[in-house]
Short mmCIF file of C-alpha atoms in Angstrom, two decimals:
data_model
loop_
_atom_site.label_atom_id
_atom_site.label_comp_id
_atom_site.label_asym_id
_atom_site.label_seq_id
_atom_site.Cartn_x
_atom_site.Cartn_y
_atom_site.Cartn_z
CA MET A 1 18.09 6.35 -10.61
CA SER A 2 19.47 8.96 -12.99
CA GLY A 3 20.31 6.29 -15.53
CA PHE A 4 16.84 4.72 -15.56
CA PRO A 5 15.30 6.92 -18.30
CA GLN A 6 18.27 6.25 -20.56
CA ARG A 7 18.22 2.48 -19.93
CA PHE A 8 14.45 2.43 -20.55
CA SER A 9 14.94 4.38 -23.78
CA ASP A 10 17.57 1.90 -24.91
CA ARG A 11 15.19 -1.02 -24.42
CA VAL A 12 11.95 0.60 -25.68
CA THR A 13 12.29 2.92 -28.66
CA ARG A 14 9.90 5.80 -29.14
CA PRO A 15 8.17 4.23 -32.16
CA GLU A 16 7.75 0.96 -30.23
CA ALA A 17 6.18 2.81 -27.32
CA ALA A 18 3.73 4.49 -29.70
CA VAL A 19 2.85 1.17 -31.34
CA PHE A 20 2.36 -0.55 -27.99
CA VAL A 21 0.11 2.25 -26.72
CA SER A 22 -1.89 2.29 -29.95
CA GLY A 23 -2.62 -1.41 -29.41
CA VAL A 24 -3.68 -0.80 -25.81
CA VAL A 25 -5.96 2.10 -26.72
CA SER A 26 -7.52 0.54 -29.84
CA MET A 27 -8.53 -2.66 -28.08
CA GLY A 28 -9.49 -0.79 -24.91
CA LEU A 29 -11.77 1.50 -26.91
CA GLU A 30 -13.33 -1.53 -28.59
CA ILE A 31 -14.24 -3.04 -25.22
CA LEU A 32 -15.42 0.36 -24.00
CA ALA A 33 -17.57 0.80 -27.11
CA GLY A 34 -19.70 -2.13 -26.03
CA ARG A 35 -20.41 -0.47 -22.69
CA MET A 36 -21.18 2.90 -24.25
CA VAL A 37 -23.45 1.57 -27.00
CA ALA A 38 -25.39 -1.02 -24.94
CA PRO A 39 -27.70 1.42 -23.09
CA GLN A 40 -28.97 2.80 -26.40
CA PHE A 41 -28.82 -0.20 -28.75
CA GLY A 42 -28.53 -3.23 -26.48
CA SER A 43 -25.69 -5.77 -26.43
CA SER A 44 -26.92 -8.26 -28.99
CA ILE A 45 -24.72 -10.10 -31.46
CA TYR A 46 -25.64 -7.46 -34.06
CA THR A 47 -24.32 -4.64 -31.89
CA TRP A 48 -21.07 -6.45 -31.17
CA GLY A 49 -20.74 -7.44 -34.81
CA SER A 50 -21.06 -3.76 -35.78
CA ILE A 51 -18.43 -2.74 -33.21
CA ILE A 52 -15.92 -5.38 -34.28
CA GLY A 53 -16.53 -4.71 -37.98
CA VAL A 54 -16.14 -0.93 -37.66
CA PHE A 55 -12.92 -1.24 -35.64
CA LEU A 56 -11.41 -3.71 -38.12
CA ALA A 57 -12.43 -1.59 -41.10
CA ALA A 58 -11.08 1.62 -39.55
CA LEU A 59 -7.79 -0.01 -38.54
CA SER A 60 -7.38 -1.53 -42.01
CA LEU A 61 -7.95 1.82 -43.68
CA GLY A 62 -5.52 3.43 -41.26
CA TYR A 63 -2.88 0.77 -41.96
CA TYR A 64 -3.31 1.32 -45.70
CA GLN A 65 -3.16 5.12 -45.62
CA GLY A 66 -0.39 5.11 -43.02
CA GLY A 67 1.67 2.69 -45.09
CA LYS A 68 1.36 4.90 -48.18
CA ARG A 69 2.53 7.98 -46.28
CA ALA A 70 5.09 6.47 -43.91
CA SER A 71 8.06 6.36 -46.31
CA ARG A 72 8.00 10.12 -46.91
CA ARG A 73 6.23 11.56 -43.86
CA ALA A 74 7.09 9.39 -40.87
CA THR A 75 8.79 11.44 -38.14
CA ASP A 76 8.56 11.42 -34.37
CA GLU A 77 6.74 14.74 -34.42
CA ARG A 78 4.11 13.49 -36.90
CA LEU A 79 3.71 10.38 -34.74
CA VAL A 80 2.92 12.70 -31.82
CA ARG A 81 0.38 14.63 -33.89
CA ILE A 82 -1.50 11.40 -34.65
CA LEU A 83 -1.51 10.41 -30.98
CA LEU A 84 -2.78 13.84 -29.93
CA ALA A 85 -5.49 13.91 -32.61
CA THR A 86 -6.68 10.55 -31.29
CA GLY A 87 -6.66 11.93 -27.75
CA ALA A 88 -8.80 14.87 -28.90
CA PHE A 89 -11.35 12.44 -30.38
CA VAL A 90 -11.40 10.55 -27.07
CA ALA A 91 -12.24 13.84 -25.31
CA VAL A 92 -15.19 14.26 -27.68
CA LEU A 93 -16.34 10.73 -26.81
CA ILE A 94 -16.23 11.59 -23.12
CA LEU A 95 -18.00 14.91 -23.47
CA ALA A 96 -20.63 14.19 -26.12
CA GLY A 97 -20.76 10.41 -26.51
CA ASP A 98 -24.24 9.95 -25.02
CA LEU A 99 -25.67 12.86 -26.98
CA LEU A 100 -24.23 11.56 -30.24
CA LEU A 101 -25.55 8.06 -29.56
CA VAL A 102 -29.08 9.37 -29.15
CA GLY A 103 -28.81 11.66 -32.17
CA LEU A 104 -27.49 8.86 -34.41
CA SER A 105 -30.07 6.27 -33.35
CA GLY A 106 -32.82 7.45 -35.70
CA PHE A 107 -31.47 6.30 -39.06
CA PRO A 108 -34.10 4.34 -41.08
CA LEU A 109 -32.15 1.09 -41.15
CA PRO A 110 -33.19 -2.53 -40.53
CA PRO A 111 -33.06 -3.20 -36.77
CA ARG A 112 -29.95 -5.36 -36.91
CA PHE A 113 -27.97 -2.45 -38.43
CA SER A 114 -29.36 0.27 -36.15
CA SER A 115 -26.15 0.73 -34.13
CA LEU A 116 -23.85 0.90 -37.18
CA PRO A 117 -24.02 4.69 -37.85
CA ALA A 118 -23.36 5.58 -34.20
CA VAL A 119 -20.46 3.15 -33.87
CA THR A 120 -18.95 4.41 -37.13
CA VAL A 121 -19.17 8.11 -36.24
CA LEU A 122 -18.02 7.74 -32.62
CA PHE A 123 -15.25 5.17 -32.96
CA GLY A 124 -14.28 5.15 -36.64
CA PRO A 125 -12.13 8.33 -36.64
CA PRO A 126 -9.93 7.58 -33.57
CA THR A 127 -9.46 3.96 -34.65
CA TYR A 128 -8.53 5.08 -38.17
CA LEU A 129 -5.87 7.39 -36.74
CA LEU A 130 -4.50 4.62 -34.52
CA GLY A 131 -4.07 2.52 -37.67
CA PHE A 132 -1.38 4.99 -38.83
CA ILE A 133 0.84 4.24 -35.85
CA SER A 134 2.07 0.76 -36.83
CA PRO A 135 3.32 1.60 -40.36
CA TYR A 136 4.89 4.82 -39.03
CA GLY A 137 6.50 2.80 -36.26
CA ALA A 138 7.87 0.26 -38.75
CA GLU A 139 9.35 3.04 -40.89
CA LEU A 140 11.03 4.64 -37.85
CA SER A 141 12.22 1.33 -36.45
CA ARG A 142 15.90 0.64 -35.86
CA LYS A 143 15.62 -2.78 -37.50
CA GLU A 144 17.76 -3.24 -40.56
CA SER A 145 15.31 -5.08 -42.81
CA THR A 146 11.72 -4.22 -43.68
CA GLY A 147 10.53 -7.70 -42.71
CA ALA A 148 12.18 -7.54 -39.30
CA ALA A 149 10.79 -4.05 -38.68
CA SER A 150 7.26 -5.02 -39.70
CA GLY A 151 7.24 -8.25 -37.71
CA HIS A 152 8.64 -6.56 -34.61
CA VAL A 153 6.23 -3.64 -34.76
CA TYR A 154 3.13 -5.79 -35.27
CA ALA A 155 4.20 -8.11 -32.44
CA VAL A 156 4.53 -5.11 -30.13
CA GLY A 157 1.13 -3.79 -31.26
CA THR A 158 -0.51 -7.17 -30.67
CA ILE A 159 0.95 -7.35 -27.16
CA GLY A 160 -0.49 -3.89 -26.55
CA SER A 161 -3.89 -5.08 -27.77
CA ILE A 162 -3.76 -8.00 -25.34
CA VAL A 163 -2.92 -5.64 -22.48
CA GLY A 164 -5.74 -3.30 -23.56
CA ALA A 165 -8.30 -6.11 -23.75
CA PHE A 166 -7.47 -7.64 -20.38
CA GLY A 167 -6.89 -4.29 -18.69
CA ALA A 168 -10.20 -2.83 -19.84
CA THR A 169 -12.17 -6.00 -19.10
CA PHE A 170 -10.76 -7.03 -15.74
CA VAL A 171 -9.40 -3.80 -14.26
CA LEU A 172 -10.85 -0.59 -15.68
CA ILE A 173 -14.51 -1.41 -16.36
CA PRO A 174 -15.19 -3.00 -12.94
CA ALA A 175 -13.49 -0.05 -11.18
CA LEU A 176 -14.19 3.13 -13.18
CA SER A 177 -16.95 4.95 -15.03
CA VAL A 178 -16.99 5.16 -18.82
CA SER A 179 -15.76 8.77 -18.77
CA MET A 180 -12.90 7.95 -16.40
CA ILE A 181 -11.84 4.99 -18.56
CA GLY A 182 -11.82 7.33 -21.55
CA LEU A 183 -9.67 9.73 -19.56
CA VAL A 184 -7.18 6.94 -18.77
CA PHE A 185 -6.80 6.09 -22.45
CA GLY A 186 -6.57 9.75 -23.45
CA LEU A 187 -3.92 10.57 -20.88
CA LEU A 188 -1.99 7.45 -21.91
CA LEU A 189 -1.79 8.94 -25.42
CA VAL A 190 -0.64 12.29 -23.97
CA VAL A 191 2.07 10.72 -21.77
CA THR A 192 3.33 8.69 -24.72
CA SER A 193 3.50 11.87 -26.79
CA LEU A 194 5.64 13.54 -24.14
CA TYR A 195 7.95 10.51 -24.04
CA ILE A 196 8.38 10.63 -27.83
CA LEU A 197 9.11 14.39 -27.68
CA SER A 198 11.76 14.05 -24.96
CA PRO A 199 14.33 15.41 -24.48
CA ALA A 200 13.93 18.13 -27.11
CA PHE A 201 10.30 19.09 -26.33
CA PRO A 202 9.49 21.39 -29.31
CA ARG A 203 7.48 24.31 -27.96
CA ARG A 204 4.55 24.14 -30.40
CA THR A 205 4.08 20.40 -30.02
CA VAL A 206 4.31 20.58 -26.22
CA LEU A 207 1.62 23.28 -26.21
CA ALA A 208 -0.58 21.03 -28.34
CA THR A 209 0.04 18.18 -25.89
CA VAL A 210 -0.93 20.37 -22.94
CA PHE A 211 -4.05 21.53 -24.79
CA VAL A 212 -5.20 17.95 -25.41
CA ALA A 213 -4.54 17.02 -21.77
CA VAL A 214 -6.62 20.00 -20.59
CA LEU A 215 -9.35 19.05 -23.08
CA LEU A 216 -9.47 15.51 -21.68
CA VAL A 217 -9.56 16.57 -18.06
CA GLY A 218 -12.12 19.26 -18.84
CA ALA A 219 -14.37 16.75 -20.60
CA VAL A 220 -14.48 14.69 -17.40
CA ALA A 221 -14.68 17.68 -15.07
CA VAL A 222 -17.61 19.40 -16.78
CA PRO A 223 -20.05 19.78 -13.87
CA SER A 224 -23.19 17.70 -14.00
CA ALA A 225 -26.35 18.52 -12.14
CA GLY A 226 -26.90 14.80 -11.61
CA TYR A 227 -30.44 15.13 -12.91
CA SER A 228 -32.10 13.80 -16.06
CA VAL A 229 -35.52 12.66 -17.22
CA ARG A 230 -34.90 9.66 -14.97
CA GLY A 231 -34.62 11.95 -11.96
CA GLU A 232 -31.77 12.75 -9.60
CA THR A 233 -28.90 10.31 -9.93
CA VAL A 234 -28.22 8.86 -6.50
CA TYR A 235 -25.55 6.37 -7.54
CA GLN A 236 -23.90 5.37 -10.81
CA THR A 237 -21.22 2.86 -11.73
CA GLN A 238 -20.01 0.39 -14.33
CA THR A 239 -20.20 -3.18 -13.06
CA ALA A 240 -18.51 -6.18 -14.61
CA TYR A 241 -21.74 -6.80 -16.53
CA GLN A 242 -23.56 -3.52 -17.17
CA GLU A 243 -24.03 0.17 -16.48
CA LEU A 244 -25.88 0.64 -13.18
CA VAL A 245 -27.76 3.79 -12.17
CA VAL A 246 -29.94 4.48 -9.14
CA ALA A 247 -32.18 7.53 -9.65
CA ASP A 248 -34.85 9.21 -7.52
CA LEU A 249 -37.86 10.88 -9.11
CA GLY A 250 -40.26 12.19 -6.49
CA ASP A 251 -40.86 9.41 -3.98
CA THR A 252 -39.84 6.68 -6.43
CA ARG A 253 -36.34 5.20 -6.52
CA THR A 254 -35.54 3.24 -9.70
CA LEU A 255 -32.71 0.87 -10.58
CA TYR A 256 -31.57 1.21 -14.20
CA LEU A 257 -29.35 -1.43 -15.78
CA ASP A 258 -27.92 -0.48 -19.17
CA GLY A 259 -30.46 2.32 -19.33
CA GLN A 260 -33.53 0.16 -18.71
CA PRO A 261 -35.67 0.32 -15.56
CA HIS A 262 -35.37 -2.99 -13.72
CA SER A 263 -36.77 -2.31 -10.26
CA ALA A 264 -38.46 0.53 -8.40
CA MET A 265 -39.25 1.27 -4.76
CA ASP A 266 -41.61 3.76 -3.14
CA LEU A 267 -39.45 5.56 -0.59
CA GLU A 268 -42.51 6.29 1.57
CA GLN A 269 -44.02 2.77 1.28
CA PRO A 270 -41.07 0.43 0.58
CA ASN A 271 -43.28 -2.70 0.47
CA ARG A 272 -45.57 -1.35 -2.25
CA HIS A 273 -45.38 -2.72 -5.79
CA VAL A 274 -44.35 0.21 -7.99
CA PHE A 275 -44.12 -1.56 -11.34
CA ASP A 276 -47.30 -3.36 -12.35
CA TYR A 277 -45.53 -6.45 -13.63
CA THR A 278 -44.13 -7.36 -10.17
CA ARG A 279 -47.70 -7.89 -8.91
CA TYR A 280 -47.94 -10.90 -11.24
CA PHE A 281 -45.27 -12.66 -9.17
CA HIS A 282 -48.07 -13.60 -6.75
CA LEU A 283 -50.14 -15.43 -9.39
CA PRO A 284 -48.42 -18.81 -8.83
CA LEU A 285 -49.93 -18.85 -5.31
CA LEU A 286 -53.32 -19.26 -6.99
CA MET A 287 -52.07 -22.14 -9.15
CA THR A 288 -51.17 -24.63 -6.41
CA ASP A 289 -53.52 -27.19 -4.81
CA TRP A 290 -53.38 -25.66 -1.32
CA ARG A 291 -53.87 -29.02 0.35
CA ASN A 292 -52.35 -27.55 3.50
CA GLY A 293 -53.69 -24.04 3.01
CA THR A 294 -56.89 -22.63 4.41
CA ALA A 295 -59.31 -20.27 2.77
CA GLY A 296 -59.37 -16.72 4.01
CA SER A 297 -60.70 -13.30 3.25
CA ASN A 298 -59.10 -11.26 0.53
CA GLY A 299 -56.61 -9.00 2.30
CA SER A 300 -56.24 -5.97 0.08
CA ASP A 301 -56.01 -2.76 2.01
CA GLY A 302 -52.97 -1.13 0.41
CA PRO A 303 -52.89 1.17 -2.63
CA ASP A 304 -51.52 -1.68 -4.75
CA GLY A 305 -53.57 -4.41 -3.15
CA GLY A 306 -50.89 -5.12 -0.56
CA THR A 307 -50.99 -5.01 3.20
CA ALA A 308 -48.47 -4.81 5.97
CA ASP A 309 -50.24 -7.49 8.02
CA ALA A 310 -47.91 -10.39 7.26
CA PRO A 311 -47.69 -13.27 6.95
CA HIS A 312 -50.46 -14.11 4.50
CA GLU A 313 -51.24 -17.57 3.20
CA SER A 314 -48.92 -19.17 0.67
CA GLY A 315 -50.63 -22.56 0.48
CA ASP A 316 -48.20 -25.33 -0.44
CA VAL A 317 -45.48 -22.83 -1.35
CA ASP A 318 -42.80 -23.01 1.35
CA ARG A 319 -39.55 -22.48 -0.55
CA VAL A 320 -39.11 -19.93 -3.37
CA LEU A 321 -36.19 -19.25 -5.70
CA PHE A 322 -35.73 -15.99 -7.60
CA ILE A 323 -33.14 -16.11 -10.40
CA GLY A 324 -32.29 -12.45 -10.88
CA GLY A 325 -32.35 -10.01 -7.99
CA GLY A 326 -32.40 -6.45 -9.34
CA GLY A 327 -33.86 -4.27 -6.59
CA PHE A 328 -35.22 -7.39 -4.83
CA THR A 329 -38.86 -6.26 -5.17
CA GLY A 330 -40.25 -9.78 -5.46
CA PRO A 331 -37.94 -11.49 -2.94
CA LYS A 332 -38.54 -8.80 -0.29
CA ARG A 333 -42.29 -8.98 -0.74
CA PHE A 334 -42.41 -12.79 -0.46
CA ALA A 335 -40.13 -12.81 2.59
CA ASN A 336 -42.18 -10.06 4.27
CA ASP A 337 -45.69 -11.28 3.39
CA TYR A 338 -45.48 -15.08 3.56
CA ASP A 339 -44.13 -17.78 5.81
CA VAL A 340 -41.66 -18.94 3.18
CA THR A 341 -37.92 -19.26 2.68
CA VAL A 342 -36.59 -17.27 -0.26
CA ASP A 343 -33.33 -17.86 -2.13
CA VAL A 344 -32.16 -15.12 -4.49
CA VAL A 345 -29.51 -15.78 -7.14
CA GLU A 346 -27.92 -12.69 -8.72
CA ILE A 347 -24.84 -12.89 -10.95
CA ASP A 348 -23.78 -9.25 -10.48
CA GLY A 349 -22.30 -8.68 -7.04
CA GLU A 350 -22.61 -4.91 -7.43
CA VAL A 351 -26.37 -5.26 -7.98
CA ILE A 352 -26.58 -7.15 -4.68
CA ARG A 353 -24.64 -4.43 -2.86
CA VAL A 354 -26.79 -1.67 -4.37
CA ALA A 355 -29.99 -3.55 -3.45
CA GLU A 356 -28.78 -3.67 0.14
CA ASP A 357 -27.61 -0.03 0.27
CA TYR A 358 -30.40 1.66 -1.69
CA PHE A 359 -33.41 -0.69 -1.83
CA GLY A 360 -33.64 -2.09 1.69
CA ALA A 361 -32.67 -5.66 0.83
CA GLU A 362 -30.93 -7.59 3.55
CA GLU A 363 -29.90 -11.19 3.94
CA ARG A 364 -31.73 -12.88 6.79
CA PRO A 365 -32.72 -16.43 7.79
CA ASP A 366 -35.79 -16.42 5.52
CA MET A 367 -34.06 -14.66 2.58
CA ARG A 368 -30.67 -15.95 1.47
CA VAL A 369 -28.69 -14.23 -1.28
CA HIS A 370 -26.32 -16.07 -3.63
CA ASN A 371 -23.85 -14.29 -5.92
CA ALA A 372 -23.87 -16.84 -8.74
CA GLU A 373 -25.07 -17.58 -12.28
CA GLY A 374 -28.61 -18.95 -12.24
CA ARG A 375 -28.14 -22.10 -14.26
CA GLN A 376 -24.96 -23.06 -12.45
CA PHE A 377 -26.68 -22.53 -9.09
CA LEU A 378 -29.58 -24.79 -10.08
CA ARG A 379 -27.19 -27.44 -11.33
CA GLU A 380 -25.23 -27.48 -8.08
CA THR A 381 -27.91 -26.96 -5.41
CA ASP A 382 -29.34 -29.84 -3.39
CA HIS A 383 -32.56 -27.94 -2.63
CA THR A 384 -35.90 -28.29 -4.34
CA TYR A 385 -38.43 -25.48 -4.60
CA ASP A 386 -42.18 -24.96 -4.74
CA LEU A 387 -41.80 -21.88 -6.94
CA ILE A 388 -39.00 -20.71 -9.22
CA VAL A 389 -39.20 -17.17 -10.65
CA LEU A 390 -36.97 -16.38 -13.64
CA ASP A 391 -36.40 -12.63 -13.55
CA ALA A 392 -32.91 -12.39 -15.03
CA TYR A 393 -32.49 -10.29 -18.14
CA LYS A 394 -30.38 -7.54 -19.60
CA LYS A 395 -31.67 -4.55 -21.50
CA ASP A 396 -32.42 -6.52 -24.61
CA LYS A 397 -32.77 -10.18 -23.75
CA VAL A 398 -32.90 -13.02 -21.29
CA PRO A 399 -29.47 -14.73 -21.17
CA PHE A 400 -29.89 -17.52 -23.72
CA GLN A 401 -28.72 -20.24 -21.32
CA LEU A 402 -31.82 -19.53 -19.19
CA THR A 403 -34.19 -20.05 -22.11
CA THR A 404 -33.42 -23.48 -23.50
CA LEU A 405 -35.09 -26.88 -23.33
CA GLU A 406 -32.23 -28.28 -21.26
CA PHE A 407 -32.54 -25.44 -18.75
CA MET A 408 -36.31 -25.89 -18.48
CA GLN A 409 -35.74 -29.56 -17.73
CA LEU A 410 -33.29 -28.53 -15.01
CA THR A 411 -35.91 -26.26 -13.43
CA ALA A 412 -38.43 -29.11 -13.50
CA ASP A 413 -35.90 -31.36 -11.75
CA ARG A 414 -35.46 -28.74 -9.00
CA LEU A 415 -39.21 -28.20 -8.48
CA ASP A 416 -41.33 -30.29 -6.14
CA GLU A 417 -44.08 -32.47 -7.55
CA ASP A 418 -46.59 -29.60 -7.53
CA GLY A 419 -44.01 -26.89 -8.24
CA VAL A 420 -44.56 -23.84 -10.43
CA LEU A 421 -42.15 -22.06 -12.78
CA MET A 422 -42.63 -18.38 -13.67
CA ALA A 423 -40.64 -16.55 -16.36
CA ASN A 424 -40.66 -12.77 -16.75
CA VAL A 425 -40.12 -12.12 -20.47
CA ILE A 426 -39.72 -8.78 -22.27
CA SER A 427 -41.52 -9.07 -25.60
CA ALA A 428 -44.66 -8.13 -27.46
CA PRO A 429 -47.57 -10.55 -26.90
CA THR A 430 -48.50 -10.66 -30.61
CA GLY A 431 -47.09 -9.61 -33.95
CA PRO A 432 -43.52 -9.84 -35.30
CA ALA A 433 -42.00 -8.66 -32.00
CA SER A 434 -43.60 -11.62 -30.16
CA GLN A 435 -41.33 -14.28 -31.64
CA PHE A 436 -39.06 -14.70 -28.63
CA TYR A 437 -41.94 -14.87 -26.14
CA ARG A 438 -43.76 -17.47 -28.21
CA ALA A 439 -40.56 -19.51 -28.63
CA GLN A 440 -40.05 -19.38 -24.86
CA TYR A 441 -43.65 -20.47 -24.33
CA LYS A 442 -43.22 -23.36 -26.77
CA THR A 443 -39.96 -24.47 -25.13
CA MET A 444 -41.50 -24.46 -21.65
CA ASN A 445 -44.47 -26.40 -22.98
CA GLU A 446 -42.14 -29.19 -24.10
CA VAL A 447 -41.22 -29.83 -20.45
CA TYR A 448 -44.29 -28.72 -18.49
CA PRO A 449 -47.80 -30.12 -19.13
CA GLN A 450 -49.51 -26.74 -18.69
CA VAL A 451 -48.23 -23.28 -19.62
CA TYR A 452 -50.07 -19.97 -19.15
CA SER A 453 -49.25 -16.44 -20.20
CA PHE A 454 -50.24 -13.05 -18.82
CA PRO A 455 -49.27 -9.95 -20.87
CA THR A 456 -48.99 -6.97 -18.54
CA GLN A 457 -49.97 -4.26 -21.05
CA GLY A 458 -52.63 -3.93 -23.69
CA GLY A 459 -51.92 -3.97 -27.41
CA THR A 460 -48.75 -5.10 -29.16
CA VAL A 461 -46.17 -2.91 -27.41
CA VAL A 462 -42.96 -4.47 -26.08
CA GLN A 463 -43.74 -5.22 -22.46
CA ASN A 464 -43.34 -7.71 -19.62
CA VAL A 465 -45.14 -10.95 -20.45
CA GLU A 466 -45.40 -13.36 -17.53
CA VAL A 467 -45.24 -17.04 -18.54
CA ILE A 468 -46.21 -19.60 -15.87
CA ALA A 469 -45.72 -23.37 -16.14
CA THR A 470 -47.03 -26.09 -13.86
CA LYS A 471 -46.39 -29.81 -13.51
CA SER A 472 -50.09 -30.54 -13.13
CA GLU A 473 -51.83 -32.27 -16.04
CA GLU A 474 -55.03 -30.40 -15.22
CA ARG A 475 -55.62 -27.07 -16.92
CA ILE A 476 -56.63 -24.19 -14.61
CA THR A 477 -59.25 -21.96 -16.17
CA GLN A 478 -59.57 -18.22 -15.80
CA LYS A 479 -62.81 -18.73 -13.85
CA GLN A 480 -61.03 -21.02 -11.38
CA LEU A 481 -58.34 -18.39 -10.82
CA GLU A 482 -61.01 -15.75 -10.22
CA ARG A 483 -62.69 -17.93 -7.59
CA ARG A 484 -59.39 -18.73 -5.91
CA ASN A 485 -58.52 -15.03 -5.83
CA VAL A 486 -61.69 -14.40 -3.81
CA ARG A 487 -61.25 -17.36 -1.44
CA ARG A 488 -57.55 -17.30 -0.77
CA ASP A 489 -55.78 -14.69 1.33
CA VAL A 490 -52.53 -14.00 -0.53
CA GLY A 491 -52.42 -10.38 0.61
CA ILE A 492 -53.04 -8.83 -2.79
CA ASP A 493 -56.07 -8.63 -5.06
CA LEU A 494 -55.08 -10.18 -8.40
CA ALA A 495 -58.37 -9.72 -10.24
CA ALA A 496 -56.87 -7.34 -12.82
CA GLU A 497 -53.90 -9.61 -13.43
CA ILE A 498 -56.13 -12.65 -13.89
CA GLY A 499 -58.04 -10.67 -16.50
CA ASP A 500 -54.89 -10.80 -18.71
CA TYR A 501 -55.08 -14.63 -18.89
CA ARG A 502 -54.21 -15.96 -22.36
CA ALA A 503 -55.66 -19.37 -23.18
CA ASP A 504 -54.02 -19.98 -26.56
CA VAL A 505 -50.63 -18.96 -27.89
CA GLU A 506 -49.67 -19.64 -31.52
CA THR A 507 -46.27 -21.35 -31.67
CA ASP A 508 -46.20 -23.13 -35.04
CA ASP A 509 -43.84 -20.58 -36.61
CA VAL A 510 -41.26 -20.38 -33.80
CA PRO A 511 -38.53 -22.86 -32.80
CA ILE A 512 -37.93 -24.79 -29.63
CA LEU A 513 -34.85 -23.26 -28.00
CA THR A 514 -32.03 -25.67 -27.22
CA ASP A 515 -28.46 -25.43 -25.96
CA ASP A 516 -27.33 -26.35 -29.46
CA LYS A 517 -29.49 -23.72 -31.15
CA ALA A 518 -31.09 -20.83 -29.31
CA PRO A 519 -31.37 -17.95 -31.83
CA VAL A 520 -32.39 -15.42 -29.18
CA ASP A 521 -30.80 -12.49 -31.02
CA ALA A 522 -32.63 -13.29 -34.26
CA LEU A 523 -35.96 -13.77 -32.48
CA LEU A 524 -35.53 -10.45 -30.69
CA GLU A 525 -34.50 -8.52 -33.79
CA PRO A 526 -38.05 -7.22 -34.49
CA ASN A 527 -37.99 -5.63 -31.01
CA ALA A 528 -35.07 -3.35 -31.96
CA GLY A 529 -36.03 0.30 -32.01
CA ARG A 530 -39.36 -0.34 -30.28
CA ARG A 531 -40.10 1.34 -26.97
CA TYR A 532 -40.29 -0.96 -23.96
CA VAL A 533 -43.27 0.05 -21.83
CA VAL A 534 -43.57 -0.75 -18.13
CA SER A 535 -46.49 0.73 -16.20
CA GLN A 536 -46.43 1.82 -12.60
CA THR A 537 -49.27 1.22 -10.21
CA GLY A 538 -51.42 4.32 -10.42
CA ASN A 539 -51.16 4.25 -14.26
CA ALA A 540 -47.83 6.04 -14.56
CA THR A 541 -45.80 4.70 -17.46
CA THR A 542 -42.06 4.44 -17.96
CA GLY A 543 -40.41 4.00 -21.33
CA ALA A 544 -36.89 2.75 -21.90
CA GLY A 545 -36.09 3.23 -25.54
CA ALA A 546 -35.40 0.12 -27.53
CA ALA A 547 -36.18 -3.10 -25.76
CA ALA A 548 -33.70 -4.94 -27.90
CA GLY A 549 -30.89 -3.99 -30.19
#
């Protein structure tokens, strides 16, 4: 084994190692930037465009400046200094990244450019420094000609970028937190520095290397109280799709995905609706014919209009599909309260596990859980449903493939003759920030004869707007819903929700969304920077920063 370091050194030169690692770290940081920025600015095309543009600009500037200086300044020791300076910037990202993101989010820019200052300040400097590595590596290369040196170095750097992209995407992000991923990249820079310094190990440079390593480890090891305005953090991780946090505040446990509250549970009364908008999930039970249902008294003896005396009447609704699980508030309530079979489709397997471990969800004969993408599941299933609830969305938007005309036709094909479709949309009900909601309404109306909407908050704030579509040609009036609410025993008094009935929605100025053209990002742009408001039963209100970015 004693000859291994020498044989390795013969095959991989020090400059090549630096170039390879710079490729790994630059592309890894670019992937990581998306995860760090999304909770504050969302993950829209504008955010990703800003990230890609800043990284390319910083690398280009680094290549240019590094090329100018390489012929007279390129040495192994200077190469190490650049790697260590980059590592120090990574430590700053770990320690103060979230604070800087919040502080840099207030620039008076058009919404589509809102993430640009933060991305530039956080990721511009380390990426700029990494741009120096390739021209320095070419200058220090053993190749005889400039062309051979340049081609070899850039090939090595590109291979490193490929490793960084795949490693961050498929290995690091699913397994580690953002800070730990930053630590991996930082320590990779430190280890490479030590390799370049060997076997001489100049004292001053080694001390600098040790200092940066301590800085990186210290940035991760800074003790955290595990408490924020969201409450005490019970569990936190990075999934393959998003940042996931479970936090307890008083008796309320909340699931946050990319910084936005998605589900909440009362730890003392787990069956109670905590967020107001989840109560609207019961409205479709008042929109069916109930040919097989019987009238009953209004059972509303709980603080949110719910009762533990299940099952209540569900009329003609026997089979329900929820696309999007979150904390399983809706699915659990339907399975507990009604004599129905519930299928839940959730794309993120970690969300399913957390729902089971922290929110009391469990697969059982009347509630089946499927780890799949919603549209693919609908395309492949042989089942039909009486009610489909679309409750899948990220911080800033519904996945576009669940918004289009073709998808709405697929839902209609999977609904029974009297089936009902319900879509939970985050948008403003009126004004510029209502464009996406009104486009969704218009698209559903192309497939379904009747479409209804129920904004869950007053005014023009960004909120949950519930859009319900039926196959019936007959329009149900608000008065009819009020009478049905009195006569039918669905276990919850929906009088307040029915009061939010919207008869007319203006759609002349918005497009029909199709697979070929679904400009969801453009329609949601007016939402950027606006506070998303979701009320809790009992009038408590939760805000989640920008609803779209």
